[in-house]
CSV table of C-alpha atoms and ligand atoms in Angstrom, one decimal:
chain,number,residue,atom,x,y,z
C,57,MET,CA,-15.2,-10.7,8.4
C,58,ASP,CA,-15.1,-14.5,6.4
C,59,TYR,CA,-16.4,-14.3,3.6
C,60,THR,CA,-16.5,-18.0,2.0
C,61,VAL,CA,-19.0,-18.7,5.5
C,62,GLN,CA,-21.5,-15.7,5.1
C,63,ASN,CA,-25.2,-16.9,4.4
C,64,PHE,CA,-26.0,-17.4,0.4
C,65,SER,CA,-27.9,-13.7,0.8
C,66,PHE,CA,-25.1,-11.8,2.1
C,67,LYS,CA,-22.6,-13.1,-0.4
C,68,LEU,CA,-25.3,-12.1,-3.1
C,69,LYS,CA,-25.3,-9.0,-1.6
C,70,LYS,CA,-21.8,-8.7,-1.8
C,71,THR,CA,-20.4,-9.5,-5.3
C,72,ILE,CA,-24.0,-7.2,-6.6
C,73,ARG,CA,-22.4,-4.4,-4.7
C,74,TYR,CA,-18.9,-5.1,-5.5
C,75,LEU,CA,-19.8,-5.6,-9.2
C,76,LYS,CA,-21.4,-2.2,-9.4
C,77,LEU,CA,-17.7,-0.9,-7.4
C,78,TYR,CA,-15.3,-2.7,-8.8
C,79,GLY,CA,-16.8,-3.7,-11.8
C,80,VAL,CA,-16.5,-8.0,-13.0
C,81,GLY,CA,-13.2,-8.4,-14.1
C,82,ARG,CA,-12.1,-7.3,-10.1
C,83,THR,CA,-15.3,-9.0,-8.6
C,84,ILE,CA,-14.4,-12.0,-9.5
C,85,VAL,CA,-10.5,-12.4,-8.6
C,86,LYS,CA,-11.5,-10.9,-4.6
C,87,ILE,CA,-13.8,-14.5,-4.7
C,88,MET,CA,-11.1,-16.0,-6.0
C,89,GLY,CA,-9.1,-14.9,-3.2
C,90,GLN,CA,-10.6,-15.7,-0.4
C,91,TYR,CA,-11.3,-18.5,-1.4
C,92,HIS,CA,-7.2,-19.0,-2.1
C,93,MET,CA,-6.7,-17.6,1.5
C,94,LYS,CA,-8.5,-20.8,2.9
C,95,LYS,CA,-6.9,-23.4,-0.5
C,96,GLU,CA,-4.9,-26.3,1.3
C,97,TYR,CA,-3.9,-28.9,-1.4
C,98,ALA,CA,-4.1,-32.5,-0.5
C,99,VAL,CA,-1.5,-33.0,-2.5
C,100,LEU,CA,0.6,-30.1,-4.0
C,101,PRO,CA,0.9,-29.3,-7.4
C,102,ALA,CA,3.9,-30.7,-9.5
C,103,ASN,CA,6.6,-28.5,-9.1
C,104,HIS,CA,8.9,-26.2,-11.3
C,105,VAL,CA,7.9,-28.2,-13.9
C,106,THR,CA,7.8,-25.5,-17.5
C,107,THR,CA,9.6,-22.1,-17.0
C,108,ILE,CA,9.0,-20.1,-19.4
C,109,PRO,CA,11.7,-17.1,-20.8
C,110,LYS,CA,9.7,-13.8,-20.5
C,111,GLN,CA,9.4,-15.6,-16.3
C,112,HIS,CA,11.6,-12.7,-14.1
C,113,VAL,CA,9.5,-11.4,-11.4
C,114,GLY,CA,9.3,-13.2,-7.6
C,115,ILE,CA,6.5,-12.3,-5.6
C,116,ILE,CA,6.6,-12.9,-1.6
C,117,GLY,CA,4.1,-13.4,0.5
C,118,CYS,CA,1.3,-14.5,-1.7
C,119,GLY,CA,-2.0,-13.4,0.8
C,120,ASN,CA,-4.7,-12.1,-0.6
C,121,PHE,CA,-3.6,-8.6,-1.8
C,122,SER,CA,-0.8,-10.3,-3.9
C,123,PHE,CA,-3.7,-13.0,-5.1
C,124,SER,CA,-6.6,-10.1,-6.1
C,125,ASN,CA,-3.8,-7.4,-6.9
C,126,ILE,CA,-0.9,-7.9,-7.5
C,127,ALA,CA,-0.4,-11.0,-9.5
C,128,PHE,CA,-3.6,-10.0,-10.7
C,129,TYR,CA,-2.3,-6.9,-12.5
C,130,LEU,CA,1.0,-8.8,-14.0
C,131,LYS,CA,-1.0,-10.6,-15.8
C,132,LYS,CA,-3.2,-8.8,-17.5
C,133,ASN,CA,-0.8,-5.8,-18.5
C,134,TYR,CA,2.7,-8.4,-19.1
C,135,GLY,CA,1.0,-11.9,-19.6
C,136,ASN,CA,3.1,-15.0,-17.8
C,137,VAL,CA,5.7,-13.3,-16.0
C,138,ILE,CA,5.9,-14.4,-13.0
C,139,LYS,CA,8.4,-16.9,-11.9
C,140,ALA,CA,8.2,-17.6,-8.6
C,141,ALA,CA,5.6,-18.1,-5.9
C,142,MET,CA,7.1,-17.5,-2.3
C,143,ASP,CA,5.2,-17.1,1.2
C,144,VAL,CA,6.0,-19.1,4.3
C,145,ASN,CA,2.6,-21.3,4.1
C,146,VAL,CA,2.6,-23.4,1.4
C,147,HIS,CA,-0.4,-23.8,-0.1
C,148,ARG,CA,-0.9,-19.8,-0.2
C,149,ALA,CA,2.8,-20.2,-2.7
C,150,ALA,CA,1.4,-22.9,-4.6
C,151,SER,CA,-2.2,-21.9,-5.5
C,152,LEU,CA,-0.9,-18.6,-6.5
C,153,PHE,CA,1.6,-20.4,-8.5
C,154,GLU,CA,-1.2,-22.7,-9.3
C,155,LYS,CA,-3.4,-19.8,-10.3
C,156,TYR,CA,-1.0,-17.8,-12.2
C,157,ASN,CA,1.2,-20.3,-13.9
C,158,ALA,CA,4.4,-19.6,-11.9
C,159,ALA,CA,7.1,-21.1,-13.5
C,160,TYR,CA,7.4,-22.7,-9.1
C,161,PHE,CA,6.9,-22.4,-5.7
C,162,THR,CA,8.1,-22.4,-2.1
C,163,THR,CA,8.6,-21.3,1.4
C,164,ASN,CA,12.5,-20.1,0.8
C,165,ALA,CA,12.5,-16.6,-0.2
C,166,GLU,CA,16.3,-17.4,0.0
C,167,GLU,CA,15.6,-19.6,-3.5
C,168,VAL,CA,14.1,-16.5,-5.0
C,169,PHE,CA,16.7,-13.9,-3.9
C,170,THR,CA,19.3,-16.4,-5.5
C,171,ASP,CA,18.0,-17.0,-8.7
C,172,LYS,CA,19.9,-15.4,-11.1
C,173,THR,CA,17.0,-14.9,-13.7
C,174,ILE,CA,14.6,-13.0,-11.2
C,175,ASP,CA,15.5,-9.3,-11.6
C,176,LEU,CA,12.3,-7.6,-9.6
C,177,ILE,CA,10.0,-8.4,-7.1
C,178,TYR,CA,7.3,-7.7,-5.3
C,179,VAL,CA,7.1,-8.2,-1.6
C,180,ALA,CA,3.6,-8.2,0.2
C,181,SER,CA,4.3,-10.6,3.0
C,182,ASN,CA,3.7,-9.4,6.5
C,183,HIS,CA,4.6,-5.6,7.8
C,184,ALA,CA,8.1,-6.9,10.0
C,185,SER,CA,9.5,-8.8,7.2
C,186,HIS,CA,9.1,-6.1,4.3
C,187,ALA,CA,12.3,-4.4,4.9
C,188,PRO,CA,14.2,-7.5,5.7
C,189,TYR,CA,13.2,-9.2,2.5
C,190,ALA,CA,13.7,-5.8,0.4
C,191,ILE,CA,17.4,-5.6,1.7
C,192,ARG,CA,17.5,-9.0,0.5
C,193,ALA,CA,16.6,-8.4,-3.0
C,194,LEU,CA,18.4,-4.9,-2.7
C,195,GLU,CA,22.0,-7.0,-1.9
C,196,GLU,CA,21.4,-8.7,-4.8
C,197,GLY,CA,20.5,-6.2,-6.8
C,198,LYS,CA,17.0,-7.1,-7.9
C,199,SER,CA,14.2,-4.4,-7.6
C,200,VAL,CA,12.3,-4.3,-5.5
C,201,HIS,CA,8.5,-3.0,-4.7
C,202,ILE,CA,7.9,-3.3,-1.1
C,203,GLU,CA,4.1,-3.3,0.1
C,204,LYS,CA,2.9,-0.5,2.6
C,205,PRO,CA,4.1,-0.4,4.6
C,206,ASN,CA,7.8,0.2,4.1
C,207,ALA,CA,9.5,-0.3,7.7
C,208,VAL,CA,7.7,-1.8,10.5
C,209,ASN,CA,10.7,0.8,12.9
C,210,ILE,CA,13.5,3.1,12.7
C,211,GLU,CA,16.2,0.3,12.6
C,212,GLN,CA,14.6,-1.1,9.3
C,213,LEU,CA,14.6,1.9,7.9
C,214,VAL,CA,17.3,3.0,8.1
C,215,ASN,CA,18.7,0.4,6.8
C,216,LEU,CA,16.5,-0.6,3.8
C,217,CYS,CA,17.8,3.3,3.0
C,218,ASN,CA,21.7,2.4,3.3
C,219,ALA,CA,21.1,-0.3,1.1
C,220,MET,CA,19.0,1.7,-1.5
C,221,GLN,CA,22.6,3.2,-1.5
C,222,SER,CA,24.6,0.5,-2.0
C,223,SER,CA,23.2,-1.3,-5.0
C,224,LYS,CA,21.9,-1.7,-8.1
C,225,GLY,CA,18.7,-2.0,-8.0
C,226,LYS,CA,15.7,0.0,-7.8
C,227,VAL,CA,12.8,0.6,-5.4
C,228,ARG,CA,9.0,1.4,-5.4
C,229,LEU,CA,6.4,1.6,-3.0
C,230,GLY,CA,3.1,-0.1,-2.8
C,231,PHE,CA,1.5,3.5,-2.5
C,232,ASN,CA,-0.6,3.1,-4.7
C,233,ARG,CA,-3.6,6.3,-4.2
C,234,PRO,CA,-1.3,9.2,-5.2
C,235,GLU,CA,-1.0,7.4,-8.5
C,236,SER,CA,-4.8,6.5,-9.4
C,237,LYS,CA,-7.3,8.9,-11.4
C,238,LEU,CA,-8.5,11.2,-8.9
C,239,GLY,CA,-5.2,10.7,-6.5
C,240,LYS,CA,-2.5,12.4,-9.2
C,241,ILE,CA,-6.0,14.9,-10.2
C,242,ILE,CA,-6.3,16.5,-6.8
C,243,ILE,CA,-2.1,16.9,-6.7
C,244,GLY,CA,-2.5,18.7,-9.6
C,245,ALA,CA,-5.3,20.9,-8.7
C,246,LEU,CA,-3.6,21.8,-4.9
C,247,ASN,CA,0.1,22.4,-7.0
C,248,ASN,CA,-1.9,25.0,-8.9
C,249,GLU,CA,-2.4,26.7,-5.9
C,250,THR,CA,0.1,28.7,-4.0
C,251,GLY,CA,0.0,29.2,0.0
C,252,ALA,CA,-1.3,27.3,2.3
C,253,ALA,CA,-3.8,24.1,2.2
C,254,MET,CA,-6.6,22.8,4.4
C,255,LEU,CA,-6.6,19.0,4.3
C,256,ASN,CA,-9.3,16.6,6.4
C,257,TRP,CA,-9.3,12.9,5.6
C,258,PHE,CA,-12.6,10.7,7.7
C,259,VAL,CA,-11.8,7.0,6.9
C,260,ALA,CA,-13.4,4.0,8.1
C,261,GLY,CA,-11.1,1.3,7.9
C,262,HIS,CA,-12.5,-2.0,7.2
C,263,GLU,CA,-12.9,-4.3,10.1
C,264,ILE,CA,-10.0,-6.9,11.3
C,265,GLU,CA,-10.4,-8.9,14.0
C,266,LYS,CA,-8.5,-8.3,17.2
C,267,GLU,CA,-6.7,-11.6,16.9
C,268,HIS,CA,-5.3,-10.6,13.3
C,269,TRP,CA,-1.4,-10.3,12.4
C,270,TYR,CA,-1.7,-6.6,11.9
C,271,PHE,CA,-1.6,-6.6,15.3
C,272,ALA,CA,0.7,-8.6,16.6
C,273,SER,CA,3.5,-6.9,18.6
C,274,ASP,CA,5.9,-6.5,16.3
C,275,GLU,CA,3.6,-6.0,13.1
C,276,GLY,CA,2.8,-2.3,13.7
C,277,GLY,CA,-0.5,-2.2,14.2
C,278,ARG,CA,-3.2,0.2,11.8
C,279,ILE,CA,-0.4,3.1,11.9
C,280,LEU,CA,1.8,1.7,9.7
C,281,GLY,CA,-0.7,-0.8,8.2
C,282,ASN,CA,-3.2,0.9,7.3
C,283,LEU,CA,-2.6,4.8,7.9
C,284,CYS,CA,0.3,5.2,6.7
C,285,HIS,CA,-1.8,5.4,3.4
C,286,TRP,CA,-2.7,8.4,3.6
C,287,THR,CA,-0.1,10.2,6.0
C,288,ASP,CA,1.6,9.7,2.8
C,289,LEU,CA,-1.2,10.8,0.5
C,290,ILE,CA,-0.9,13.7,2.4
C,291,TYR,CA,2.8,13.8,2.3
C,292,ARG,CA,2.6,13.9,-2.1
C,293,MET,CA,-0.3,16.3,-1.1
C,294,THR,CA,1.9,19.1,0.5
C,295,PRO,CA,4.4,21.7,-1.3
C,296,GLU,CA,8.4,22.1,-0.7
C,297,GLU,CA,8.7,23.6,2.0
C,298,LYS,CA,6.7,20.7,4.5
C,299,TYR,CA,9.1,21.0,7.3
C,300,PRO,CA,9.3,20.8,10.6
C,301,ILE,CA,6.0,19.0,10.6
C,302,LYS,CA,4.3,19.4,13.6
C,303,ILE,CA,1.9,16.6,14.8
C,304,ILE,CA,-0.8,17.1,17.1
C,305,PRO,CA,-2.1,13.5,18.4
C,306,SER,CA,-5.9,12.4,19.6
C,307,ARG,CA,-6.6,9.7,20.9
C,308,ALA,CA,-8.7,7.7,23.8
C,309,GLU,CA,-8.1,4.5,24.9
C,310,LYS,CA,-6.7,2.8,21.7
C,311,SER,CA,-3.4,3.8,19.9
C,312,ASP,CA,-4.0,3.0,16.1
C,313,CYS,CA,-8.1,3.1,15.9
C,314,ASP,CA,-10.7,5.9,16.5
C,315,ILE,CA,-7.7,8.7,16.6
C,316,SER,CA,-7.2,11.8,15.1
C,317,VAL,CA,-4.0,13.4,14.0
C,318,SER,CA,-3.2,16.7,12.8
C,319,MET,CA,-0.1,17.7,11.3
C,320,ILE,CA,0.9,21.6,10.9
C,321,PHE,CA,3.5,21.9,7.5
C,322,GLY,CA,6.3,24.3,7.6
C,323,ASP,CA,4.4,26.2,4.7
C,324,GLY,CA,1.4,26.2,7.4
C,325,THR,CA,-0.4,23.9,6.0
C,326,ILE,CA,-2.5,21.6,8.1
C,327,ALA,CA,-4.1,18.0,7.5
C,328,THR,CA,-6.2,16.1,9.8
C,329,ILE,CA,-6.9,12.5,9.3
C,330,ASN,CA,-10.3,11.0,11.3
C,331,PHE,CA,-9.4,7.4,11.3
C,332,SER,CA,-12.4,5.2,12.7
C,333,ALA,CA,-12.2,2.3,13.1
C,334,LYS,CA,-15.6,0.4,14.4
C,335,GLY,CA,-18.0,-2.3,12.8
C,336,HIS,CA,-18.1,-4.0,9.3
C,337,THR,CA,-17.7,-1.8,6.9
C,338,PHE,CA,-20.0,-3.7,3.9
C,339,GLU,CA,-17.9,-1.7,1.4
C,340,GLY,CA,-14.8,-2.1,2.3
C,341,VAL,CA,-13.1,1.3,3.6
C,342,ARG,CA,-14.4,4.1,3.3
C,343,GLU,CA,-12.8,8.3,2.7
C,344,THR,CA,-13.4,10.8,2.4
C,345,LEU,CA,-11.6,15.0,1.9
C,346,ASN,CA,-12.5,17.8,2.1
C,347,ALA,CA,-9.3,20.1,0.8
C,348,HIS,CA,-9.1,24.1,0.2
C,349,LYS,CA,-6.4,26.2,-1.2
C,350,GLY,CA,-6.4,29.2,-2.8
C,351,ASN,CA,-9.5,28.9,-4.8
C,352,THR,CA,-9.4,25.9,-4.6
C,353,LEU,CA,-12.5,23.9,-2.9
C,354,ILE,CA,-11.7,19.8,-3.2
C,355,GLU,CA,-14.0,17.2,-2.5
C,356,LEU,CA,-13.3,13.5,-2.7
C,357,LYS,CA,-15.4,10.3,-1.9
C,358,ASP,CA,-14.1,6.9,-1.6
C,359,PHE,CA,-12.0,7.4,-5.4
C,360,GLN,CA,-15.2,7.5,-7.3
C,361,TYR,CA,-16.7,11.1,-7.0
C,362,LEU,CA,-14.4,14.5,-7.1
C,363,ARG,CA,-15.4,17.9,-6.9
C,364,ILE,CA,-13.2,20.8,-7.7
C,365,ASP,CA,-14.2,24.3,-7.5
C,366,THR,CA,-12.6,27.0,-8.3
C,367,VAL,CA,-14.0,30.3,-8.1
C,368,GLU,CA,-16.5,30.2,-10.7
C,369,LYS,CA,-15.3,26.9,-12.5
C,370,VAL,CA,-16.6,23.7,-11.1
C,371,ARG,CA,-15.7,21.1,-12.5
C,372,LYS,CA,-17.0,17.0,-11.1
C,373,HIS,CA,-15.5,14.0,-12.0
C,374,ASN,CA,-17.8,10.6,-11.7
C,375,LEU,CA,-15.3,7.2,-12.3
C,376,LEU,CA,-17.6,4.1,-12.6
C,377,HIS,CA,-15.8,2.2,-10.6
C,378,ARG,CA,-13.7,3.0,-7.3
C,379,ASP,CA,-10.0,3.4,-8.8
C,380,HIS,CA,-7.3,3.2,-5.7
C,381,GLY,CA,-4.1,3.5,-7.9
C,382,HIS,CA,-3.8,-0.2,-7.4
C,383,GLU,CA,-3.3,-1.4,-11.2
C,384,ILE,CA,-1.3,1.7,-11.9
C,385,ALA,CA,1.1,1.3,-8.2
C,386,VAL,CA,1.9,-2.2,-9.8
C,387,LYS,CA,2.5,-1.1,-13.3
C,388,LYS,CA,4.8,1.2,-12.5
C,389,SER,CA,6.9,-0.6,-10.5
C,390,TYR,CA,7.6,-2.6,-13.1
C,391,GLU,CA,8.3,-0.3,-15.8
C,392,MET,CA,9.9,1.3,-12.9
C,393,HIS,CA,12.0,-2.1,-13.5
C,394,MET,CA,12.0,-2.3,-17.9
C,395,LEU,CA,12.0,1.5,-18.7
C,396,ASP,CA,14.3,2.7,-15.9
C,397,ASP,CA,11.4,4.6,-15.1
C,398,ASN,CA,9.2,5.5,-11.6
C,399,ALA,CA,12.2,4.8,-9.1
C,400,ALA,CA,11.9,5.7,-5.3
C,401,ASP,CA,14.7,8.0,-4.1
C,402,VAL,CA,16.0,7.1,-0.7
C,403,SER,CA,15.5,10.9,0.5
C,404,TYR,CA,11.0,10.1,-0.1
C,405,VAL,CA,11.4,6.6,1.6
C,406,TRP,CA,13.5,8.0,4.3
C,407,ASN,CA,10.8,11.4,4.4
C,408,THR,CA,7.3,9.0,4.8
C,409,GLY,CA,8.7,6.1,6.3
C,410,TYR,CA,10.1,8.3,9.4
C,411,LEU,CA,6.2,10.7,9.2
C,412,VAL,CA,4.3,7.5,9.6
C,413,LEU,CA,6.9,6.4,12.2
C,414,LYS,CA,6.5,9.7,13.9
C,415,ILE,CA,2.8,9.6,13.6
C,416,LYS,CA,2.5,6.4,15.2
C,417,GLU,CA,5.2,7.4,18.3
C,418,ALA,CA,3.1,10.8,18.4
C,419,LEU,CA,-0.4,8.5,19.0
C,420,GLU,CA,1.5,6.2,20.7
C,421,LYS,CA,3.0,8.9,23.8
C,422,ASN,CA,0.2,11.3,23.4
C,423,GLU,CA,2.9,13.3,22.9
C,424,LYS,CA,2.9,16.5,20.2
C,425,VAL,CA,6.5,15.3,18.2
C,426,ILE,CA,8.3,17.5,15.4
C,427,VAL,CA,9.8,15.5,12.9
C,428,GLU,CA,12.2,16.9,10.4
C,429,SER,CA,13.1,16.1,7.2
C,430,PHE,CA,15.8,13.9,5.4
C,431,GLU,CA,18.5,16.6,5.5
C,432,LYS,CA,18.4,16.9,9.2
C,433,SER,CA,16.8,13.6,10.7
C,434,PHE,CA,18.4,10.8,8.5
C,435,PRO,CA,21.4,9.5,11.2
C,436,GLN,CA,24.6,10.9,9.5
C,437,GLU,CA,26.4,8.5,11.3
C,438,ARG,CA,25.0,5.8,10.3
C,439,VAL,CA,25.1,6.3,6.2
C,440,ASN,CA,26.3,3.2,4.4
C,441,THR,CA,30.0,4.0,3.0
C,442,LYS,CA,29.7,-0.2,1.5
U,267,NAD,N1,-1.7,-0.8,-1.3
U,267,NAD,C1,-2.7,-1.1,-1.0
U,267,NAD,O1,-4.0,-1.4,-1.1
U,267,NAD,C2,-2.8,-2.7,0.6
U,267,NAD,C3,-4.1,-3.5,0.4
U,267,NAD,C4,-4.0,-4.2,1.5
U,267,NAD,C5,-2.8,-5.5,1.5
U,267,NAD,N2,-1.8,-4.7,1.3
U,267,NAD,C6,-0.1,-4.8,1.9
U,267,NAD,O2,0.1,-6.3,1.2
U,267,NAD,C7,0.9,-6.4,2.5
U,267,NAD,C8,0.1,-8.6,2.2
U,267,NAD,O3,-1.6,-8.4,2.7
U,267,NAD,P1,-2.6,-8.8,2.8
U,267,NAD,O4,-4.0,-8.9,3.4
U,267,NAD,O5,-2.5,-9.8,1.4
U,267,NAD,O6,-2.2,-10.5,3.7
U,267,NAD,P2,-2.5,-11.5,4.0
U,267,NAD,O7,-2.1,-11.5,5.2
U,267,NAD,O8,-3.8,-11.7,2.5
U,267,NAD,O9,-1.7,-12.3,3.4
U,267,NAD,C9,0.3,-12.1,4.1
U,267,NAD,C10,0.7,-13.1,3.4
U,267,NAD,O10,2.2,-13.0,3.6
U,267,NAD,C11,2.6,-14.5,4.3
U,267,NAD,N3,4.2,-14.6,5.0
U,267,NAD,C12,3.7,-14.0,6.7
U,267,NAD,N4,5.1,-13.9,7.1
U,267,NAD,C13,5.1,-14.3,5.9
U,267,NAD,C14,7.0,-13.9,5.8
U,267,NAD,N5,7.9,-14.4,6.7
U,267,NAD,N6,7.5,-14.4,4.5
U,267,NAD,C15,7.2,-14.7,3.4
U,267,NAD,N7,5.2,-14.8,3.8
U,267,NAD,C16,4.9,-14.4,5.1
U,267,NAD,C17,1.2,-14.9,4.8
U,267,NAD,O11,1.7,-17.0,4.8
U,267,NAD,C18,0.0,-14.9,4.0
U,267,NAD,O12,-0.2,-15.5,2.9
U,267,NAD,C19,0.5,-6.5,3.5
U,267,NAD,O13,1.9,-4.9,2.8
U,267,NAD,C20,0.1,-4.9,3.4
U,267,NAD,O14,-0.2,-3.8,4.3
U,267,NAD,C21,-1.9,-3.2,0.3
């Protein structure tokens, strides 16, 4: 929904609700992000005017998420570290450049990849371009934060994993929920128990209009664009003995909206995601988790409220604002590079990407699919020997 064209009363109600949900700073930047998306300069701002030595980060894809999350949290935590703002839409590149005091804006990604002063790139463009851009960054020895999904097909995923193995650059994926305050508590509570778990997600996806680029044939639709958040989270919530994973799809007409998918893991854990995408969800994506493992019962609502019962003990967490882990995810990627910490390993990048691609396949064919781990599923003949 384009909020900028709604009537005053709607805008006011939305602002008040978002102030409660996200606090003042994020609400303001989210509103600014809406206008950033529509910005059209009559005359573009002066480019390449000032550079400060601190600037060493490139942003590829200057849309809403880069503007209101990546650049916002980089500036908040590290100051003016963004050197280059790149987008195929010059107005968005220029608008992010202006707001976050970058050194230059460009529509040419090669300018960023070959800039020797840039050593870390955040990729948040259209889904089909994530892996190719990340591979180019790795070829230049740069570290890269890849927004979800990390690949839209197996070919891209193989190439990305190969590039990781032959580059000094490091990689982190933009899955933020496991890094969130409540996400970490849940993973800790599940890890304290033994045996198989039951994990049950209900997700009401935010409204995305039919003509949105998410639905273009090579972009992967909502399974790769949205469901990957919860498939990755489930992957991170399950113990070592995950494989083989049996995927059982349930769908009606569509293969990526209003679907249910179950996964049976090697240790007997059963995880289900019910993904409903119907009308407008005023508060954005809504999500609940009910989980049970050993003596622990978990109830999570919208990454704001969490209750954990372990026999007679009850722990409740009621956050002032929703925390999906966006800030910590942006910071961890920065620290991965600066402090040589938190980098993803190739088996994780493969396993999480492969799992969601196989879920997509299961839903499209409406058939069960078995998924094996990196060791068994990565095509060995394709291992990069460079
Ligand atoms: N981690 C999260 O919670 C989260 C939330 C929202 C979006 N995202 C991800 O962030 C990315 C951007 O999403 P968004 O909501 O900002 O979308 P958006 O449509 O607002 O922005 C995408 C931007 O990419 C630009 N672009 C398109 N093709 C390009 C190309 N080939 N090269 C460079 N730029 C190109 C577009 O012009 C646009 O400005 C997506 O990958 C999305 O999945 C992540």
